[in-house]
Amino acid sequence: METLTYLGQGFGVALSPYNLVTALLGTLIGTVVGLLPGIGPINGVALLIPVAYALGMPPESALILLAAVYLGCEYGGRISSILLNIPGEASTVMTTLDGYPMARKGMAGVALSLSAWSSFIGAFIATCGMVLFAPLLARWAIAFGPAEYFVLMVLAIVALSGLANERPLKTLLAALLGLFLSSVGIDANSGVYRFTFDSLHVADGIQFVVLVLGLFSVSEILLMLEKTHGGHRMVEATGRMLFSAREAAAVFGVNLRCGVLGFFMGVLPGAGATLASAVAYMSEKRLAGDSGTFGQGDLRGLAAPETAIGGAACGAMVPMLTLGVPGSGTTAVMIGALSLYNITPGPLLFQEQPQVVWGLIASLFVANVMLLILNVPMVRVFTRILAVPNWALVPAIAIITAIGVYAVHATTFDLVLMVAIGVLGYVLRKLDFPLSPLLLGFILGGLMEQNLRRALSISDGELAILWSSPITMATWGLVAAMLALPLWRAWRKR
């Protein structure tokens, strides 16, 4: 009952005219920023922090603005993923697997509207979870140490082979290539240069923006140039612009399962929406079995990652508010914003600054409703991108891609590296290698190495720490099951 009282006070803060306008502006800005490949919510939130502080916004209003931008970026990131096969950020990689095939079938409007609805459900489930279980889940998240996170990453890499049953070897090789690319650069512990070939330009490693835009944007441009001629379009938006009640009912179970999964993954510090979307997609593909057409435009393959992303985005705020530990890169930036107002997130925040905490939680409900109302009617506008002929669309994509890469370090080397990676991506796609496992392997590789080093530091080099807790033992069991499943399936077919 006390929780509901605090939540009512939070709605009083979130529904004030000033904060309603703030949330609306944040959702609009976030959607536009998310639409641009390579920028992402971290940059969008970081750019607005000095603006909010310079305008003298109160702390609760500043947090509402940043949270609305965060959620808007997660919504906007799916647009380029579905329409152009270019992930707006790492978490939307899984969205491309079935979203883009739907667009190619003329169902771009259905894909965009269904993804918006799925993201809304995931965020709504996660926000309800914040209200009910935030303190309890924060204590549970503490049980995950470096060893547990490392084994969780191993499970994710092993499970990647299940993304494409017809080509598990190519999927696994792509993931291993991603792990290799993640090791390029200076070793943070020893200072040794790894696979840099004496080039200082890659001493800091390959930037994510360079890799994702090279793999997806440049390779997609090459494929568009290869498959089109005379300015004709590859993809056309036809048919309905909105999903039907039957389609919503078909993915409702997926929405519920992946909303809860995304929330729990978001609560784990460092796991984030990227891992949540991958786990959600893989688990739903396993559940679908032979009845699924995942990778070919399956509604469940689109709804699963989008719901998980929405759930993880809100779930990541639980450790930020209750423990002072960022649940994602974006919430880490938001903690920095709180420090500008001399507010320290943690267990005492709920007692010392209840208007900030509960105003933020209530604003998540408001911002998600705003995003749904704004984005669904805009589907027809977004699909106009497909009406642009390739002679205009390809240069536009190339210009946006080049600006996104050049803005990272302002060096021409990044542009050259992006083109080289794009050619590699084009060759891999021609050889039927999936690119999503490569990108996920690159993302998880850095996290795996960091957590492995931390775990071994804690145990003085003893490897036993990797299987000494109930969580790690259970996770290793899942890894073994994932490895045995393809062998069992092959034996069963024989």
Coordinates of C-alpha atoms in Angstrom, one line a residue:
M1 CA 0.0 0.0 0.0
E2 CA 2.9 2.3 0.8
T3 CA 4.3 1.6 -2.6
L4 CA 1.1 2.7 -4.3
T5 CA 1.1 5.9 -2.3
Y6 CA 4.6 6.7 -3.5
L7 CA 3.6 5.8 -7.0
G8 CA 0.7 8.2 -6.9
Q9 CA 3.0 10.9 -5.7
G10 CA 5.3 10.0 -8.7
F11 CA 2.4 10.4 -11.1
G12 CA 1.7 13.8 -9.6
V13 CA 5.3 14.8 -10.5
A14 CA 5.3 13.1 -14.0
L15 CA 1.9 14.5 -15.0
S16 CA 2.7 18.1 -14.3
P17 CA 2.5 20.3 -17.5
Y18 CA 6.2 21.1 -17.4
N19 CA 7.2 17.4 -17.1
L20 CA 4.7 16.3 -19.7
V21 CA 6.2 18.7 -22.2
T22 CA 9.7 17.5 -21.1
A23 CA 8.8 13.9 -21.7
L24 CA 7.2 14.6 -25.1
L25 CA 10.3 16.5 -26.2
G26 CA 12.5 13.7 -25.0
T27 CA 10.6 11.0 -26.8
L28 CA 10.7 13.0 -30.1
I29 CA 14.5 13.7 -29.8
G30 CA 15.2 10.1 -28.8
T31 CA 13.2 8.7 -31.8
V32 CA 15.2 10.9 -34.2
V33 CA 18.5 10.0 -32.6
G34 CA 17.7 6.3 -32.6
L35 CA 16.8 6.5 -36.3
L36 CA 20.3 7.6 -37.1
P37 CA 22.6 4.5 -37.3
G38 CA 25.6 4.5 -35.0
I39 CA 24.6 7.3 -32.6
G40 CA 22.6 5.3 -30.0
P41 CA 21.1 6.2 -26.7
I42 CA 24.4 6.8 -24.9
N43 CA 25.4 9.6 -27.2
G44 CA 21.8 11.0 -27.2
V45 CA 21.6 11.1 -23.4
A46 CA 25.2 12.4 -23.0
L47 CA 24.5 15.3 -25.4
L48 CA 21.4 16.5 -23.4
I49 CA 23.0 16.4 -20.0
P50 CA 24.8 19.8 -20.3
V51 CA 21.7 21.2 -21.9
A52 CA 19.4 20.1 -19.1
Y53 CA 21.9 21.4 -16.5
A54 CA 22.4 24.7 -18.3
L55 CA 18.6 25.3 -18.4
G56 CA 18.4 24.9 -14.7
M57 CA 16.0 22.0 -14.8
P58 CA 15.1 20.4 -11.5
P59 CA 16.6 16.9 -11.0
E60 CA 13.4 15.0 -11.4
S61 CA 12.7 16.9 -14.7
A62 CA 16.2 16.3 -16.0
L63 CA 15.9 12.6 -15.2
I64 CA 12.5 12.5 -17.0
L65 CA 14.0 14.1 -20.0
L66 CA 17.0 11.7 -20.2
A67 CA 14.8 8.7 -19.6
A68 CA 12.4 9.7 -22.3
V69 CA 15.4 10.2 -24.7
Y70 CA 16.7 6.7 -23.7
L71 CA 13.4 5.0 -24.4
G72 CA 12.9 7.0 -27.6
C73 CA 16.3 5.9 -28.9
E74 CA 15.3 2.3 -28.2
Y75 CA 12.1 2.8 -30.2
G76 CA 13.9 4.7 -33.1
G77 CA 16.7 2.1 -33.4
R78 CA 14.3 -0.4 -34.9
I79 CA 13.3 1.8 -37.9
S80 CA 16.6 1.6 -39.8
S81 CA 16.9 -2.1 -38.7
I82 CA 13.6 -3.1 -40.3
L83 CA 13.6 -0.8 -43.3
L84 CA 17.3 -0.8 -44.3
N85 CA 18.8 -3.8 -42.5
I86 CA 21.1 -1.4 -40.7
P87 CA 21.0 -1.8 -36.9
G88 CA 20.7 1.6 -35.2
E89 CA 22.6 0.1 -32.2
A90 CA 23.8 -3.2 -30.9
S91 CA 20.5 -4.2 -29.2
T92 CA 18.6 -4.0 -32.5
V93 CA 20.9 -6.5 -34.4
M94 CA 18.4 -9.3 -33.6
T95 CA 15.5 -7.1 -35.0
T96 CA 17.0 -7.2 -38.4
L97 CA 16.8 -11.0 -38.6
D98 CA 13.1 -11.1 -39.2
G99 CA 12.2 -7.4 -39.4
Y100 CA 14.0 -6.8 -42.7
P101 CA 12.7 -10.0 -44.4
M102 CA 9.2 -8.7 -43.4
A103 CA 10.0 -5.4 -45.1
R104 CA 11.2 -7.2 -48.2
K105 CA 7.9 -9.0 -48.4
G106 CA 6.0 -5.7 -48.4
M107 CA 5.1 -5.9 -44.7
A108 CA 7.2 -2.9 -43.5
G109 CA 4.2 -1.2 -41.9
V110 CA 3.1 -4.3 -40.1
A111 CA 6.7 -4.9 -38.8
L112 CA 7.1 -1.3 -37.6
S113 CA 3.8 -1.1 -35.8
L114 CA 4.1 -4.6 -34.3
S115 CA 7.6 -3.8 -33.0
A116 CA 6.3 -0.6 -31.5
W117 CA 3.5 -2.5 -29.7
S118 CA 5.9 -5.3 -28.6
S119 CA 8.4 -2.7 -27.2
F120 CA 5.5 -1.0 -25.4
I121 CA 4.4 -4.2 -23.7
G122 CA 8.0 -5.1 -22.7
A123 CA 8.6 -1.7 -21.2
F124 CA 5.2 -1.8 -19.4
I125 CA 5.9 -5.2 -17.9
A126 CA 9.4 -4.0 -16.8
T127 CA 8.0 -0.8 -15.3
C128 CA 5.5 -2.7 -13.3
G129 CA 8.3 -5.0 -12.2
M130 CA 10.2 -1.9 -11.0
V131 CA 7.3 -0.8 -8.8
L132 CA 6.8 -4.3 -7.3
F133 CA 10.2 -5.9 -7.1
A134 CA 13.0 -3.3 -7.4
P135 CA 14.5 -3.7 -3.9
L136 CA 14.2 -7.5 -4.0
L137 CA 15.8 -7.8 -7.4
A138 CA 18.6 -5.5 -6.5
R139 CA 19.6 -7.8 -3.8
W140 CA 19.4 -10.8 -6.1
A141 CA 21.5 -9.1 -8.8
I142 CA 24.3 -8.8 -6.2
A143 CA 24.7 -12.6 -6.3
F144 CA 26.1 -12.3 -9.9
G145 CA 29.8 -11.8 -9.7
P146 CA 32.5 -11.8 -12.4
A147 CA 32.5 -15.6 -12.6
E148 CA 28.8 -15.8 -13.1
Y149 CA 28.8 -13.1 -15.8
F150 CA 31.6 -14.9 -17.6
V151 CA 29.8 -18.2 -17.7
L152 CA 26.6 -16.3 -18.8
M153 CA 28.6 -14.9 -21.8
V154 CA 29.9 -18.4 -22.6
L155 CA 26.3 -19.6 -22.7
A156 CA 25.3 -16.8 -25.0
I157 CA 28.1 -17.6 -27.4
V158 CA 27.4 -21.3 -27.4
A159 CA 23.7 -20.7 -27.9
L160 CA 24.5 -18.5 -31.0
S161 CA 24.8 -21.8 -33.0
G162 CA 21.1 -22.2 -32.4
L163 CA 20.3 -19.1 -34.4
A164 CA 20.4 -21.0 -37.6
N165 CA 19.9 -24.7 -37.4
E166 CA 20.8 -25.2 -41.0
R167 CA 24.3 -23.6 -40.7
P168 CA 25.5 -24.0 -37.1
L169 CA 29.2 -24.2 -38.1
K170 CA 29.1 -21.0 -40.0
T171 CA 27.2 -19.3 -37.2
L172 CA 29.8 -20.4 -34.6
L173 CA 32.7 -19.4 -36.9
A174 CA 31.1 -16.0 -37.3
A175 CA 30.8 -15.6 -33.5
L176 CA 34.4 -16.7 -33.0
L177 CA 35.5 -14.1 -35.6
G178 CA 33.7 -11.5 -33.6
L179 CA 35.5 -12.6 -30.4
F180 CA 38.8 -12.3 -32.2
L181 CA 38.0 -8.7 -33.4
S182 CA 37.1 -7.7 -29.9
S183 CA 40.7 -8.6 -28.8
V184 CA 42.3 -6.1 -31.1
G185 CA 44.0 -3.2 -29.3
I186 CA 46.0 -2.6 -26.2
D187 CA 45.6 -5.1 -23.4
A188 CA 44.2 -3.0 -20.5
N189 CA 46.2 -5.0 -17.9
S190 CA 49.6 -5.6 -19.5
G191 CA 49.7 -2.8 -22.0
V192 CA 50.7 -5.2 -24.8
Y193 CA 49.5 -4.4 -28.3
R194 CA 47.4 -7.2 -29.7
F195 CA 46.8 -7.7 -33.5
T196 CA 47.4 -4.0 -34.2
F197 CA 50.1 -4.5 -36.9
D198 CA 52.0 -1.6 -35.5
S199 CA 49.2 0.8 -36.3
L200 CA 48.3 3.4 -33.6
H201 CA 44.9 3.9 -35.2
V202 CA 43.6 0.6 -33.7
A203 CA 45.5 0.8 -30.4
D204 CA 42.1 1.5 -28.7
G205 CA 40.5 -1.4 -30.6
I206 CA 38.0 -1.4 -33.3
Q207 CA 35.2 1.0 -32.5
F208 CA 31.7 -0.5 -32.4
V209 CA 30.3 2.2 -34.7
V210 CA 32.9 1.5 -37.3
L211 CA 32.2 -2.3 -37.2
V212 CA 28.5 -2.2 -37.2
L213 CA 28.2 0.4 -39.9
G214 CA 30.8 -1.4 -42.0
L215 CA 29.3 -4.8 -41.6
F216 CA 25.7 -3.8 -42.2
S217 CA 25.5 -0.4 -43.9
V218 CA 28.4 -0.7 -46.4
S219 CA 27.7 -4.3 -47.2
E220 CA 24.0 -3.5 -47.6
I221 CA 24.9 -0.6 -50.0
L222 CA 27.0 -3.0 -52.1
L223 CA 24.2 -5.5 -52.2
M224 CA 21.7 -2.8 -53.2
L225 CA 24.0 -1.7 -56.0
E226 CA 24.4 -5.3 -57.1
K227 CA 20.7 -6.2 -57.2
T228 CA 19.2 -3.0 -58.6
H229 CA 19.5 -1.1 -61.9
G230 CA 18.0 1.9 -63.5
G231 CA 17.0 3.4 -60.1
H232 CA 14.5 0.7 -59.3
R233 CA 13.7 -0.1 -55.7
M234 CA 14.6 -3.4 -54.0
V235 CA 11.8 -3.2 -51.4
E236 CA 8.4 -1.8 -51.6
A237 CA 5.9 -0.9 -48.9
T238 CA 2.6 -2.5 -49.8
G239 CA -0.5 -3.7 -48.0
R240 CA -1.4 -2.8 -44.4
M241 CA 0.4 -0.2 -42.3
L242 CA -0.8 -1.7 -39.0
F243 CA -0.8 -5.2 -37.5
S244 CA -4.1 -7.0 -37.1
A245 CA -5.7 -8.3 -33.9
R246 CA -4.9 -11.9 -35.0
E247 CA -1.2 -11.0 -35.4
A248 CA -1.2 -9.4 -32.0
A249 CA -2.8 -12.4 -30.4
A250 CA -0.3 -14.7 -32.1
V251 CA 2.7 -13.0 -30.4
F252 CA 1.0 -12.2 -27.1
G253 CA 2.6 -15.1 -25.4
V254 CA 6.0 -14.1 -26.8
N255 CA 5.4 -10.6 -25.5
L256 CA 4.7 -11.8 -22.0
R257 CA 7.6 -14.3 -21.8
C258 CA 10.2 -11.9 -23.4
G259 CA 9.0 -8.9 -21.4
V260 CA 9.7 -10.7 -18.1
L261 CA 13.0 -12.1 -19.5
G262 CA 14.1 -8.7 -20.7
F263 CA 13.3 -7.2 -17.3
F264 CA 15.4 -9.7 -15.4
M265 CA 18.2 -9.4 -17.9
G266 CA 18.1 -5.6 -17.6
V267 CA 18.3 -5.9 -13.8
L268 CA 21.6 -7.7 -14.1
P269 CA 24.3 -5.0 -14.2
G270 CA 26.2 -5.1 -17.5
A271 CA 23.9 -7.6 -19.3
G272 CA 21.7 -5.0 -21.0
A273 CA 19.3 -5.0 -23.9
T274 CA 21.8 -6.5 -26.4
L275 CA 22.2 -9.8 -24.4
A276 CA 18.5 -9.7 -23.6
S277 CA 17.4 -9.5 -27.2
A278 CA 19.8 -12.3 -28.2
V279 CA 18.6 -14.6 -25.4
A280 CA 14.9 -13.8 -26.1
Y281 CA 15.3 -14.5 -29.8
M282 CA 17.2 -17.8 -29.2
S283 CA 14.7 -19.1 -26.6
E284 CA 11.7 -18.3 -28.8
K285 CA 13.3 -20.0 -31.7
R286 CA 13.9 -23.1 -29.6
L287 CA 10.3 -23.0 -28.4
A288 CA 8.9 -22.6 -31.9
G289 CA 10.9 -25.6 -33.2
D290 CA 9.8 -26.8 -36.7
S291 CA 6.7 -24.5 -36.7
G292 CA 8.8 -21.4 -36.9
T293 CA 10.1 -19.6 -39.9
F294 CA 12.7 -17.5 -38.0
G295 CA 15.0 -15.6 -40.2
Q296 CA 12.4 -15.4 -43.0
G297 CA 10.0 -12.9 -41.5
D298 CA 8.4 -14.7 -38.6
L299 CA 6.3 -12.4 -36.4
R300 CA 7.6 -14.1 -33.3
G301 CA 11.2 -13.5 -34.4
L302 CA 10.4 -9.8 -34.5
A303 CA 8.3 -9.5 -31.4
A304 CA 10.8 -11.4 -29.2
P305 CA 13.8 -9.1 -29.3
E306 CA 11.7 -6.0 -29.4
T307 CA 9.8 -6.9 -26.3
A308 CA 13.1 -7.9 -24.5
I309 CA 14.7 -4.6 -25.5
G310 CA 11.8 -2.6 -24.1
G311 CA 11.9 -4.7 -20.9
A312 CA 15.7 -4.5 -20.5
A313 CA 15.8 -0.7 -21.1
C314 CA 13.5 -0.1 -18.1
G315 CA 14.9 -3.0 -16.0
A316 CA 18.4 -1.4 -16.3
M317 CA 17.3 1.4 -14.1
V318 CA 16.6 -0.9 -11.1
P319 CA 20.3 -1.4 -10.2
M320 CA 21.0 2.3 -11.0
L321 CA 18.3 3.5 -8.5
T322 CA 18.7 0.8 -5.8
L323 CA 22.4 0.0 -5.8
G324 CA 24.0 3.0 -7.6
V325 CA 25.3 0.5 -10.1
P326 CA 24.6 1.1 -13.8
G327 CA 22.6 -1.6 -15.5
S328 CA 23.8 -0.4 -18.9
G329 CA 26.0 2.2 -20.6
T330 CA 23.2 4.6 -20.8
T331 CA 22.3 4.4 -17.1
A332 CA 25.9 4.9 -16.3
V333 CA 25.7 8.3 -18.1
M334 CA 22.5 9.0 -16.2
I335 CA 24.3 8.4 -12.9
G336 CA 26.7 11.1 -14.0
A337 CA 23.8 13.4 -14.5
L338 CA 22.6 12.7 -11.0
S339 CA 26.1 13.6 -9.7
L340 CA 25.7 17.1 -11.2
Y341 CA 22.7 17.6 -8.8
N342 CA 24.7 16.2 -5.9
I343 CA 22.4 13.1 -5.8
T344 CA 23.9 9.8 -4.9
P345 CA 21.9 6.8 -6.2
G346 CA 21.6 3.8 -3.9
P347 CA 19.4 2.3 -1.2
L348 CA 18.9 5.7 0.6
L349 CA 17.7 7.4 -2.5
F350 CA 14.2 6.1 -2.0
Q351 CA 14.0 7.7 1.4
E352 CA 15.9 10.9 0.7
Q353 CA 14.6 11.8 -2.8
P354 CA 11.3 10.0 -3.3
Q355 CA 10.0 12.6 -5.7
V356 CA 13.0 11.9 -8.0
V357 CA 12.7 8.1 -7.9
W358 CA 9.0 7.8 -8.1
G359 CA 8.7 10.7 -10.5
L360 CA 11.1 8.8 -12.8
I361 CA 9.2 5.5 -12.5
A362 CA 5.9 7.1 -13.2
S363 CA 7.4 9.0 -16.2
L364 CA 8.4 5.7 -17.7
F365 CA 4.7 4.8 -18.0
V366 CA 3.9 8.2 -19.5
A367 CA 6.8 8.1 -21.9
N368 CA 6.0 4.7 -23.2
V369 CA 2.4 5.6 -23.9
M370 CA 3.6 8.8 -25.7
L371 CA 6.0 6.7 -27.8
L372 CA 3.2 4.3 -28.8
I373 CA 0.9 7.1 -29.7
L374 CA 3.6 9.0 -31.7
N375 CA 5.1 6.0 -33.4
V376 CA 2.2 4.0 -34.6
P377 CA 0.6 6.8 -36.6
M378 CA 4.1 7.7 -38.0
V379 CA 4.5 4.2 -39.5
R380 CA 3.2 5.5 -42.9
V381 CA 5.8 8.3 -42.8
F382 CA 8.6 5.9 -41.9
T383 CA 7.8 3.5 -44.7
R384 CA 8.1 6.4 -47.2
I385 CA 11.9 5.7 -46.9
L386 CA 11.2 2.6 -49.0
A387 CA 9.6 4.8 -51.7
V388 CA 12.9 6.6 -52.3
P389 CA 14.7 5.3 -55.4
N390 CA 18.1 3.7 -54.9
W391 CA 19.9 6.4 -56.8
A392 CA 18.9 8.8 -54.0
L393 CA 18.8 6.3 -51.1
V394 CA 22.2 4.8 -51.5
P395 CA 24.1 8.1 -51.4
A396 CA 22.0 9.2 -48.4
I397 CA 22.8 6.1 -46.5
A398 CA 26.5 6.4 -47.4
I399 CA 26.6 10.1 -46.2
I400 CA 24.9 9.3 -42.9
T401 CA 27.1 6.3 -42.4
A402 CA 30.3 8.3 -43.1
I403 CA 29.2 11.2 -40.8
G404 CA 28.4 8.7 -38.0
V405 CA 31.8 7.1 -38.2
Y406 CA 33.8 10.3 -38.7
A407 CA 32.1 11.8 -35.6
V408 CA 33.7 9.2 -33.3
H409 CA 37.4 10.2 -33.6
A410 CA 37.4 12.6 -36.6
T411 CA 39.9 10.5 -38.5
T412 CA 39.9 9.3 -42.1
F413 CA 41.4 6.0 -41.0
D414 CA 38.0 5.1 -39.5
L415 CA 36.4 5.7 -42.8
V416 CA 38.9 3.5 -44.6
L417 CA 38.5 0.8 -42.0
M418 CA 34.8 0.9 -42.2
V419 CA 34.9 0.4 -46.0
A420 CA 37.3 -2.6 -45.5
I421 CA 35.0 -4.1 -42.9
G422 CA 32.1 -3.5 -45.3
V423 CA 33.8 -5.4 -48.1
L424 CA 34.5 -8.2 -45.6
G425 CA 30.9 -8.2 -44.6
Y426 CA 29.8 -8.3 -48.3
V427 CA 32.0 -11.3 -48.9
L428 CA 30.7 -13.1 -45.8
R429 CA 27.1 -12.5 -46.8
K430 CA 27.8 -13.8 -50.3
L431 CA 29.3 -16.9 -48.7
D432 CA 26.1 -17.2 -46.6
F433 CA 27.8 -16.4 -43.2
P434 CA 25.4 -14.7 -40.8
L435 CA 26.7 -11.3 -39.6
S436 CA 24.6 -11.0 -36.4
P437 CA 26.6 -13.7 -34.5
L438 CA 29.8 -11.9 -35.5
L439 CA 28.6 -8.6 -34.1
L440 CA 27.3 -10.2 -30.9
G441 CA 30.6 -12.1 -30.5
F442 CA 32.4 -8.7 -30.8
I443 CA 30.1 -7.1 -28.2
L444 CA 30.3 -10.0 -25.7
G445 CA 34.1 -10.6 -26.2
G446 CA 35.1 -7.5 -24.2
L447 CA 32.7 -8.3 -21.4
M448 CA 33.9 -11.9 -21.3
E449 CA 37.5 -10.9 -21.0
Q450 CA 36.9 -8.3 -18.3
N451 CA 34.9 -10.6 -16.2
L452 CA 37.3 -13.5 -16.6
R453 CA 40.2 -11.3 -15.5
R454 CA 38.2 -10.1 -12.5
A455 CA 37.2 -13.6 -11.5
L456 CA 40.8 -14.9 -11.7
S457 CA 42.0 -11.8 -9.8
I458 CA 39.6 -12.6 -7.0
S459 CA 40.6 -16.3 -6.8
D460 CA 44.4 -15.7 -7.3
G461 CA 44.3 -17.5 -10.6
E462 CA 42.3 -20.5 -9.5
L463 CA 40.0 -21.6 -12.3
A464 CA 37.7 -23.4 -9.9
I465 CA 36.0 -20.1 -9.3
L466 CA 34.3 -20.5 -12.7
W467 CA 32.3 -23.5 -11.4
S468 CA 32.2 -23.0 -7.6
S469 CA 28.8 -21.4 -7.2
P470 CA 25.3 -22.8 -7.8
I471 CA 24.7 -20.2 -10.5
T472 CA 27.8 -21.1 -12.4
M473 CA 27.1 -24.8 -12.1
A474 CA 23.6 -24.4 -13.4
T475 CA 24.8 -22.2 -16.3
W476 CA 27.5 -24.7 -17.2
G477 CA 24.8 -27.3 -17.3
L478 CA 22.9 -25.2 -19.8
V479 CA 26.0 -24.8 -21.9
A480 CA 26.5 -28.6 -22.0
A481 CA 22.8 -29.0 -23.0
M482 CA 23.3 -26.5 -25.8
L483 CA 26.3 -28.3 -27.1
A484 CA 24.6 -31.7 -26.9
L485 CA 21.4 -30.6 -28.5
P486 CA 22.6 -30.5 -32.1
L487 CA 24.3 -33.9 -31.7
W488 CA 21.0 -35.3 -30.3
R489 CA 19.0 -33.8 -33.1
A490 CA 21.3 -35.3 -35.7
W491 CA 21.2 -38.7 -34.1
R492 CA 17.4 -38.5 -33.9
K493 CA 17.2 -37.7 -37.6
R494 CA 19.3 -40.7 -38.5

